[in-house]
Amino acid sequence: MHGLWWLVALAAFALTACATAPPAPVAELAPSGKLKAAINFGNPILAMKDAASGEPRGVSVDLSRELGRRLGVPVELVTFTSAGKVVEAVRDAQVDIAFVAIDPVRGADMLQTPPYVIIEGAYLVRNDSPIRRNEEVDQAGNRVVVGNGSAYDLYLSRELKAARLVKAPTSPAVSDVMVAQNLEVAAGVKQQLEADAKRLPGLRLLPGRFMVINQAMGLPKGREAGARYLESFIEEMKTSGFVAQALARHGIQGAAVAPPGR
C-alpha cells in the first residue's frame, strides 16, 4: 500500500509538471519550418568562427541547436558582425531568435527572456594615458570608441555627460579605430579588449568594469507564446548546467551563468 501511494504521488507530480510546462509553439518560433537563429560574431563570449572549419561555434550556437532539437526543426544559423544588425533583423522578423544584451532601447523592438549569461564591459586606454580609473573616463576632451548599436553604445549614450562617443562599425573594431584615429578610450567586452591589449602594443585595460551586461534571448514582437516557451527553456538551460558546460567547452572565461529567474 505504501508503494502504491508513492506511485500515485509520482503520477500526480508528472501530470502537474506537464500541465505547467508551456507547449512548444513551433508556429511562432519556427514559422518557416526551420529555426532561424541570429549569431553575432561581434561578441566573442557568445560566438566565434571555428579556427579549422570557419563554422560558428559558441554558447549561442549550442543553445540554438538544442532549441531546434526540442522543437523538431532544422536550425539555420544567420551570422552577423554587430549587435545593431542583429536587432534590426529581429525587429523585421528576418530571424526567429537572437542572443542580445538586455536594454530598454532593444526591448522596444523585441521580446526578451531573462538573462542566461552575465558579462562585463571594460575600458581600454594607452599605457601613457592619464586615465587610471573608470570614473575618470567621462571628462571633456575624452573620445570613447564603441561598436555602433552595441550594448555599450546604448548604455554610454545615456550615461556619459562630458566625454564624446565615436562609433566603430563593429565591436571587434573598436581598438583598431582607437589606435588609427588616436582616440583616448575604447569600450567593449572585457575579454575582447584583453585580447586586443595583447595584439596591439602600448595598450592597457582599466581595472574593474564600468557596466554589467545581461545577455538574453530575443524574438520578434507579437510572439508571446514563443517568449513564454523561451523563458522556460532558458531557465532549464541555466539550472541543468547546459550554459555552464557550453562556456567551459568553448574555453570562455570571465562570463558567469545568470542566476535563476522567477
Short mmCIF file of C-alpha atoms in Angstrom, two decimals:
data_model
loop_
_atom_site.label_atom_id
_atom_site.label_comp_id
_atom_site.label_asym_id
_atom_site.label_seq_id
_atom_site.Cartn_x
_atom_site.Cartn_y
_atom_site.Cartn_z
CA MET A 1 0.00 0.00 0.00
CA HIS A 2 2.88 2.29 0.88
CA GLY A 3 4.46 1.66 -2.54
CA LEU A 4 1.13 2.29 -4.26
CA TRP A 5 0.87 5.69 -2.52
CA TRP A 6 4.26 6.71 -3.92
CA LEU A 7 3.26 5.63 -7.42
CA VAL A 8 0.09 7.74 -7.21
CA ALA A 9 2.08 10.73 -5.91
CA LEU A 10 4.68 10.37 -8.65
CA ALA A 11 1.98 10.20 -11.33
CA ALA A 12 0.30 13.30 -9.91
CA PHE A 13 3.63 15.17 -9.92
CA ALA A 14 4.25 14.20 -13.54
CA LEU A 15 0.78 15.39 -14.56
CA THR A 16 1.32 18.68 -12.75
CA ALA A 17 4.68 19.20 -14.46
CA CYS A 18 3.14 18.52 -17.85
CA ALA A 19 0.29 20.92 -17.12
CA THR A 20 2.57 23.78 -16.08
CA ALA A 21 5.28 23.38 -18.75
CA PRO A 22 4.38 25.56 -21.73
CA PRO A 23 3.83 23.69 -25.01
CA ALA A 24 6.34 24.20 -27.80
CA PRO A 25 4.84 26.90 -30.07
CA VAL A 26 6.61 25.83 -33.25
CA ALA A 27 4.44 28.11 -35.39
CA GLU A 28 5.82 31.16 -33.54
CA LEU A 29 9.42 30.04 -33.04
CA ALA A 30 9.95 28.49 -36.47
CA PRO A 31 7.16 29.78 -38.73
CA SER A 32 9.07 28.86 -41.90
CA GLY A 33 9.59 25.28 -40.77
CA LYS A 34 13.14 25.94 -39.64
CA LEU A 35 14.57 27.91 -36.72
CA LYS A 36 16.44 30.97 -37.99
CA ALA A 37 18.94 31.89 -35.28
CA ALA A 38 20.94 35.12 -35.36
CA ILE A 39 24.56 34.50 -34.36
CA ASN A 40 26.66 37.60 -33.59
CA PHE A 41 30.40 37.24 -34.20
CA GLY A 42 30.81 40.72 -32.71
CA ASN A 43 30.64 39.26 -29.19
CA PRO A 44 33.29 36.55 -28.66
CA ILE A 45 31.66 35.47 -25.40
CA LEU A 46 28.66 34.23 -27.37
CA ALA A 47 30.02 33.11 -30.73
CA MET A 48 33.14 32.89 -32.87
CA LYS A 49 34.32 31.20 -36.04
CA ASP A 50 35.95 27.82 -35.61
CA ALA A 51 39.63 28.18 -36.49
CA ALA A 52 39.68 24.98 -38.54
CA SER A 53 36.30 24.88 -40.26
CA GLY A 54 35.20 28.51 -40.17
CA GLU A 55 31.82 27.37 -38.86
CA PRO A 56 30.09 29.23 -35.99
CA ARG A 57 30.62 27.87 -32.51
CA GLY A 58 29.86 29.10 -29.01
CA VAL A 59 27.19 29.08 -26.33
CA SER A 60 24.63 30.85 -28.56
CA VAL A 61 25.18 28.24 -31.28
CA ASP A 62 24.74 25.41 -28.77
CA LEU A 63 21.54 26.92 -27.38
CA SER A 64 20.14 27.40 -30.89
CA ARG A 65 20.78 23.79 -31.83
CA GLU A 66 19.34 22.47 -28.58
CA LEU A 67 16.21 24.56 -29.09
CA GLY A 68 15.87 23.31 -32.66
CA ARG A 69 16.23 19.73 -31.43
CA ARG A 70 13.43 20.24 -28.92
CA LEU A 71 11.18 21.86 -31.49
CA GLY A 72 11.95 19.12 -34.01
CA VAL A 73 13.01 21.55 -36.75
CA PRO A 74 16.29 22.21 -38.59
CA VAL A 75 18.36 25.20 -37.48
CA GLU A 76 19.65 27.87 -39.84
CA LEU A 77 22.47 29.95 -38.34
CA VAL A 78 22.30 33.50 -39.72
CA THR A 79 25.59 35.24 -38.88
CA PHE A 80 26.19 38.92 -38.16
CA THR A 81 29.19 41.05 -37.24
CA SER A 82 27.41 43.54 -34.97
CA ALA A 83 24.62 43.56 -32.40
CA GLY A 84 22.97 46.51 -34.13
CA LYS A 85 22.38 44.44 -37.27
CA VAL A 86 21.03 41.58 -35.16
CA VAL A 87 18.49 43.89 -33.51
CA GLU A 88 17.33 45.13 -36.91
CA ALA A 89 16.91 41.53 -38.13
CA VAL A 90 14.78 40.64 -35.09
CA ARG A 91 12.70 43.80 -35.42
CA ASP A 92 11.98 42.99 -39.06
CA ALA A 93 11.33 39.28 -38.29
CA GLN A 94 14.14 38.21 -40.61
CA VAL A 95 15.26 35.81 -37.85
CA ASP A 96 13.29 33.87 -35.24
CA ILE A 97 15.64 34.08 -32.25
CA ALA A 98 18.68 36.12 -31.30
CA PHE A 99 21.15 36.49 -28.45
CA VAL A 100 21.42 40.11 -27.32
CA ALA A 101 22.05 42.24 -24.25
CA ILE A 102 19.03 43.33 -22.26
CA ASP A 103 18.49 47.04 -22.80
CA PRO A 104 15.38 49.24 -22.69
CA VAL A 105 16.02 50.51 -26.23
CA ARG A 106 16.20 46.98 -27.62
CA GLY A 107 13.21 45.94 -25.55
CA ALA A 108 11.09 48.35 -27.57
CA ASP A 109 11.71 46.31 -30.73
CA MET A 110 11.63 42.73 -29.45
CA LEU A 111 10.58 40.34 -26.72
CA GLN A 112 13.36 39.16 -24.40
CA THR A 113 13.88 36.33 -21.92
CA PRO A 114 15.53 36.62 -18.53
CA PRO A 115 19.35 36.59 -18.80
CA TYR A 116 21.35 33.41 -19.23
CA VAL A 117 24.89 34.87 -19.12
CA ILE A 118 26.38 37.92 -17.41
CA ILE A 119 29.44 39.60 -18.91
CA GLU A 120 31.43 42.73 -18.11
CA GLY A 121 32.09 45.91 -20.05
CA ALA A 122 35.55 47.45 -19.73
CA TYR A 123 37.62 50.40 -20.95
CA LEU A 124 40.92 50.25 -22.84
CA VAL A 125 43.42 53.13 -22.91
CA ARG A 126 47.04 53.72 -23.92
CA ASN A 127 49.79 52.90 -21.49
CA ASP A 128 50.72 56.59 -21.21
CA SER A 129 47.12 57.76 -20.71
CA PRO A 130 46.48 59.83 -17.57
CA ILE A 131 43.21 57.91 -17.12
CA ARG A 132 43.62 55.38 -14.31
CA ARG A 133 40.05 54.66 -13.17
CA ASN A 134 36.71 54.08 -14.88
CA GLU A 135 35.31 57.18 -13.18
CA GLU A 136 37.88 59.36 -14.99
CA VAL A 137 36.66 58.49 -18.49
CA ASP A 138 33.68 60.84 -18.54
CA GLN A 139 35.60 64.07 -18.92
CA ALA A 140 35.56 66.76 -21.59
CA GLY A 141 38.08 66.03 -24.31
CA ASN A 142 37.88 62.24 -23.98
CA ARG A 143 36.58 60.34 -27.00
CA VAL A 144 35.25 56.85 -26.36
CA VAL A 145 35.03 54.33 -29.22
CA VAL A 146 32.09 51.90 -29.15
CA GLY A 147 30.67 49.41 -31.62
CA ASN A 148 27.76 51.03 -33.42
CA GLY A 149 24.46 49.81 -31.94
CA SER A 150 26.21 47.66 -29.30
CA ALA A 151 25.09 47.40 -25.67
CA TYR A 152 27.98 49.71 -24.78
CA ASP A 153 26.84 52.26 -27.34
CA LEU A 154 23.29 52.26 -25.93
CA TYR A 155 24.42 52.40 -22.30
CA LEU A 156 27.12 55.05 -22.70
CA SER A 157 24.85 57.19 -24.88
CA ARG A 158 22.70 57.54 -21.77
CA GLU A 159 25.40 57.70 -19.13
CA LEU A 160 28.25 59.84 -20.49
CA LYS A 161 27.79 63.56 -19.85
CA ALA A 162 31.12 65.12 -20.89
CA ALA A 163 33.04 62.56 -22.98
CA ARG A 164 32.10 62.07 -26.64
CA LEU A 165 31.22 58.76 -28.31
CA VAL A 166 32.82 57.68 -31.57
CA LYS A 167 31.11 54.82 -33.44
CA ALA A 168 33.16 51.96 -34.87
CA PRO A 169 31.40 49.76 -37.46
CA THR A 170 31.54 46.72 -35.14
CA SER A 171 32.57 45.98 -31.54
CA PRO A 172 35.67 43.93 -32.54
CA ALA A 173 36.95 47.00 -34.44
CA VAL A 174 36.92 49.46 -31.51
CA SER A 175 40.58 49.08 -30.53
CA ASP A 176 41.81 49.39 -34.12
CA VAL A 177 39.71 52.54 -34.60
CA MET A 178 41.04 53.94 -31.33
CA VAL A 179 44.65 53.43 -32.42
CA ALA A 180 44.14 54.54 -36.03
CA GLN A 181 42.34 57.77 -35.06
CA ASN A 182 44.46 58.46 -31.96
CA LEU A 183 41.43 58.42 -29.64
CA GLU A 184 41.52 58.22 -25.86
CA VAL A 185 39.35 55.24 -24.86
CA ALA A 186 37.83 52.07 -26.32
CA ALA A 187 34.82 50.41 -24.66
CA GLY A 188 33.58 46.87 -25.12
CA VAL A 189 33.51 43.26 -23.97
CA LYS A 190 36.25 42.82 -21.40
CA GLN A 191 37.56 39.61 -22.98
CA GLN A 192 37.74 41.21 -26.43
CA LEU A 193 39.68 44.19 -25.10
CA GLU A 194 42.05 41.91 -23.17
CA ALA A 195 42.85 40.13 -26.44
CA ASP A 196 43.31 43.49 -28.18
CA ALA A 197 45.75 44.64 -25.48
CA LYS A 198 47.89 41.59 -26.28
CA ARG A 199 47.53 42.07 -30.04
CA LEU A 200 48.21 45.81 -30.17
CA PRO A 201 51.27 47.20 -28.34
CA GLY A 202 51.05 50.02 -25.84
CA LEU A 203 47.51 49.46 -24.54
CA ARG A 204 46.12 48.57 -21.10
CA LEU A 205 42.73 47.85 -19.55
CA LEU A 206 41.38 49.98 -16.75
CA PRO A 207 40.78 47.87 -13.63
CA GLY A 208 37.30 46.61 -12.87
CA ARG A 209 34.28 47.21 -15.07
CA PHE A 210 32.03 50.10 -15.99
CA MET A 211 28.89 48.02 -16.60
CA VAL A 212 27.43 44.53 -16.28
CA ILE A 213 25.67 43.15 -19.32
CA ASN A 214 22.83 40.66 -19.02
CA GLN A 215 22.65 38.53 -22.16
CA ALA A 216 19.24 37.16 -23.09
CA MET A 217 17.41 35.51 -25.95
CA GLY A 218 15.19 37.74 -28.06
CA LEU A 219 12.47 37.18 -30.64
CA PRO A 220 10.15 39.35 -32.75
CA LYS A 221 7.28 41.14 -31.05
CA GLY A 222 3.85 39.56 -31.28
CA ARG A 223 5.17 36.08 -30.50
CA GLU A 224 4.16 35.97 -26.84
CA ALA A 225 3.68 32.19 -26.71
CA GLY A 226 7.18 31.79 -28.11
CA ALA A 227 8.55 34.16 -25.48
CA ARG A 228 6.94 32.16 -22.66
CA TYR A 229 8.45 28.95 -24.03
CA LEU A 230 11.90 30.55 -24.38
CA GLU A 231 11.75 31.81 -20.79
CA SER A 232 11.14 28.27 -19.56
CA PHE A 233 13.83 26.96 -21.92
CA ILE A 234 16.45 29.45 -20.69
CA GLU A 235 15.73 28.72 -17.04
CA GLU A 236 16.18 24.99 -17.67
CA MET A 237 19.39 25.57 -19.61
CA LYS A 238 20.81 27.51 -16.64
CA THR A 239 19.73 25.18 -13.86
CA SER A 240 20.64 21.99 -15.73
CA GLY A 241 24.24 23.14 -16.22
CA PHE A 242 23.92 23.36 -20.03
CA VAL A 243 25.05 27.00 -20.19
CA ALA A 244 27.98 26.47 -17.80
CA GLN A 245 29.13 23.41 -19.73
CA ALA A 246 28.91 25.27 -23.05
CA LEU A 247 31.02 28.16 -21.72
CA ALA A 248 33.62 25.68 -20.46
CA ARG A 249 33.59 23.64 -23.69
CA HIS A 250 34.35 26.72 -25.76
CA GLY A 251 37.05 27.99 -23.38
CA ILE A 252 35.15 31.12 -22.34
CA GLN A 253 36.45 32.80 -19.19
CA GLY A 254 35.14 35.87 -17.40
CA ALA A 255 31.48 35.18 -18.11
CA ALA A 256 29.10 33.92 -15.43
CA VAL A 257 25.86 31.99 -15.68
CA ALA A 258 22.99 34.29 -14.73
CA PRO A 259 21.15 33.39 -11.50
CA PRO A 260 17.78 31.63 -11.70
CA GLY A 261 14.82 33.80 -12.55
CA ARG A 262 11.38 33.75 -11.01
#
